[in-house]
mmCIF file of C-alpha atoms in Angstrom:
data_model
loop_
_atom_site.group_PDB
_atom_site.id
_atom_site.type_symbol
_atom_site.label_atom_id
_atom_site.label_comp_id
_atom_site.label_asym_id
_atom_site.label_seq_id
_atom_site.Cartn_x
_atom_site.Cartn_y
_atom_site.Cartn_z
ATOM 1 C CA UNK I 1 -4.784 -5.647 2.982
ATOM 2 C CA UNK I 2 -4.548 -2.219 4.157
ATOM 3 C CA UNK I 3 -5.814 -0.613 1.151
ATOM 4 C CA UNK I 4 -9.409 -2.582 1.280
ATOM 5 C CA UNK I 5 -10.057 -1.680 4.802
ATOM 6 C CA UNK I 6 -9.421 1.851 4.095
ATOM 7 C CA UNK I 7 -11.509 1.740 1.601
ATOM 8 C CA UNK I 8 -9.267 2.281 -1.735
ATOM 9 C CA UNK I 9 -10.885 3.100 -4.648
ATOM 10 C CA UNK I 10 -11.785 0.081 -7.333
ATOM 11 C CA UNK I 11 -9.300 1.365 -9.691
ATOM 12 C CA UNK I 12 -6.743 1.484 -6.969
ATOM 13 C CA UNK I 13 -7.014 -1.792 -5.828
ATOM 14 C CA UNK I 14 -6.592 -3.145 -9.340
ATOM 15 C CA UNK I 15 -3.510 -1.065 -9.468
ATOM 16 C CA UNK I 16 -2.569 -2.878 -6.515
ATOM 17 C CA UNK I 17 -2.790 -6.072 -7.206
ATOM 18 C CA UNK I 18 -1.234 -6.127 -10.487
ATOM 19 C CA UNK I 19 1.267 -4.358 -9.095
ATOM 20 C CA UNK I 20 1.876 -7.010 -6.127
ATOM 21 C CA UNK I 21 1.863 -10.161 -8.662
ATOM 22 C CA UNK I 22 4.653 -8.824 -11.064
ATOM 23 C CA UNK I 23 6.242 -8.378 -7.714
ATOM 24 C CA UNK I 24 5.656 -11.888 -7.343
ATOM 25 C CA UNK I 25 6.774 -12.239 -10.325
ATOM 26 C CA UNK I 26 10.319 -11.020 -9.555
ATOM 27 C CA UNK I 27 10.745 -12.949 -6.826
ATOM 28 C CA UNK I 28 10.021 -16.223 -8.323
ATOM 29 C CA UNK I 29 12.587 -15.778 -10.661
ATOM 30 C CA UNK I 30 15.276 -15.407 -7.299
ATOM 31 C CA UNK I 31 13.253 -18.367 -5.462
ATOM 32 C CA UNK I 32 12.089 -16.286 -3.353
ATOM 33 C CA UNK I 33 8.439 -15.746 -1.400
ATOM 34 C CA UNK I 34 7.385 -11.961 -2.191
ATOM 35 C CA UNK I 35 6.545 -12.310 1.739
ATOM 36 C CA UNK I 36 9.782 -12.889 2.702
ATOM 37 C CA UNK I 37 11.470 -10.593 0.538
ATOM 38 C CA UNK I 38 14.313 -8.660 2.034
ATOM 39 C CA UNK I 39 15.365 -5.066 1.251
ATOM 40 C CA UNK I 40 18.076 -6.161 -1.487
ATOM 41 C CA UNK I 41 15.583 -7.942 -3.153
ATOM 42 C CA UNK I 42 13.394 -4.605 -2.724
ATOM 43 C CA UNK I 43 15.767 -2.712 -4.330
ATOM 44 C CA UNK I 44 16.708 -5.169 -7.480
ATOM 45 C CA UNK I 45 12.640 -5.134 -8.133
ATOM 46 C CA UNK I 46 12.750 -1.230 -8.636
ATOM 47 C CA UNK I 47 16.118 -0.886 -10.218
ATOM 48 C CA UNK I 48 15.124 -2.660 -12.451
ATOM 49 C CA UNK I 49 11.376 -1.501 -13.252
ATOM 50 C CA UNK I 50 13.890 2.013 -13.550
ATOM 51 C CA UNK I 51 16.197 0.614 -15.928
ATOM 52 C CA UNK I 52 12.523 -0.248 -18.035
ATOM 53 C CA UNK I 53 11.856 3.036 -18.085
ATOM 54 C CA UNK I 54 8.651 2.637 -15.750
ATOM 55 C CA UNK I 55 6.768 6.328 -15.635
ATOM 56 C CA UNK I 56 8.020 7.746 -11.843
ATOM 57 C CA UNK I 57 4.648 7.592 -11.060
ATOM 58 C CA UNK I 58 3.932 4.568 -11.638
ATOM 59 C CA UNK I 59 7.050 3.066 -9.610
ATOM 60 C CA UNK I 60 6.202 5.237 -6.635
ATOM 61 C CA UNK I 61 2.522 3.443 -6.967
ATOM 62 C CA UNK I 62 4.285 0.000 -7.082
ATOM 63 C CA UNK I 63 6.845 0.785 -3.625
ATOM 64 C CA UNK I 64 3.431 2.255 -2.175
ATOM 65 C CA UNK I 65 1.729 -1.522 -2.747
ATOM 66 C CA UNK I 66 4.865 -2.672 -1.236
ATOM 67 C CA UNK I 67 5.442 -1.114 1.462
ATOM 68 C CA UNK I 68 1.304 -1.259 2.301
ATOM 69 C CA UNK I 69 1.675 -5.061 1.687
ATOM 70 C CA UNK I 70 4.970 -5.481 3.605
ATOM 71 C CA UNK I 71 3.325 -3.387 6.386
ATOM 72 C CA UNK I 72 0.315 -5.929 6.437
ATOM 73 C CA UNK I 73 2.557 -8.567 7.171
ATOM 74 C CA UNK I 74 3.967 -6.746 9.999
ATOM 75 C CA UNK I 75 0.585 -6.139 11.501
ATOM 76 C CA UNK I 76 -0.580 -9.524 11.365
ATOM 77 C CA UNK I 77 2.903 -10.837 12.350
ATOM 78 C CA UNK I 78 3.860 -13.099 9.459
ATOM 79 C CA UNK I 79 6.997 -10.840 9.461
ATOM 80 C CA UNK I 80 8.724 -9.012 12.372
ATOM 81 C CA UNK I 81 10.368 -6.308 10.421
ATOM 82 C CA UNK I 82 9.684 -4.431 7.455
ATOM 83 C CA UNK I 83 12.197 -4.116 4.511
ATOM 84 C CA UNK I 84 10.293 -1.126 3.202
ATOM 85 C CA UNK I 85 11.057 1.151 5.960
ATOM 86 C CA UNK I 86 14.847 2.506 4.276
ATOM 87 C CA UNK I 87 13.422 2.537 0.579
ATOM 88 C CA UNK I 88 12.848 6.049 -0.751
ATOM 89 C CA UNK I 89 10.492 6.657 -4.000
ATOM 90 C CA UNK I 90 12.679 7.359 -6.557
ATOM 91 C CA UNK I 91 15.707 5.471 -5.807
ATOM 92 C CA UNK I 92 16.422 1.803 -6.896
#
């Protein structure tokens, strides 16, 4: 993923892996592949994090992981759009 290509710290990579696994589990509940999730699914996921009382910094990191994941998919031609483009930090 892009974080690895940019030389992100080991702990950051581990956190992003955990974050993306959590998102994948959320998507599985709705029968959606993570690479096919639309903006509404991403908003629902962020809303759940907010409702669960996740710390703002952790939620921001998860959003960052999702943005990097979707930008990677866009650059690799897996997707034609970036559903994270209209998402704002701190707003589900």
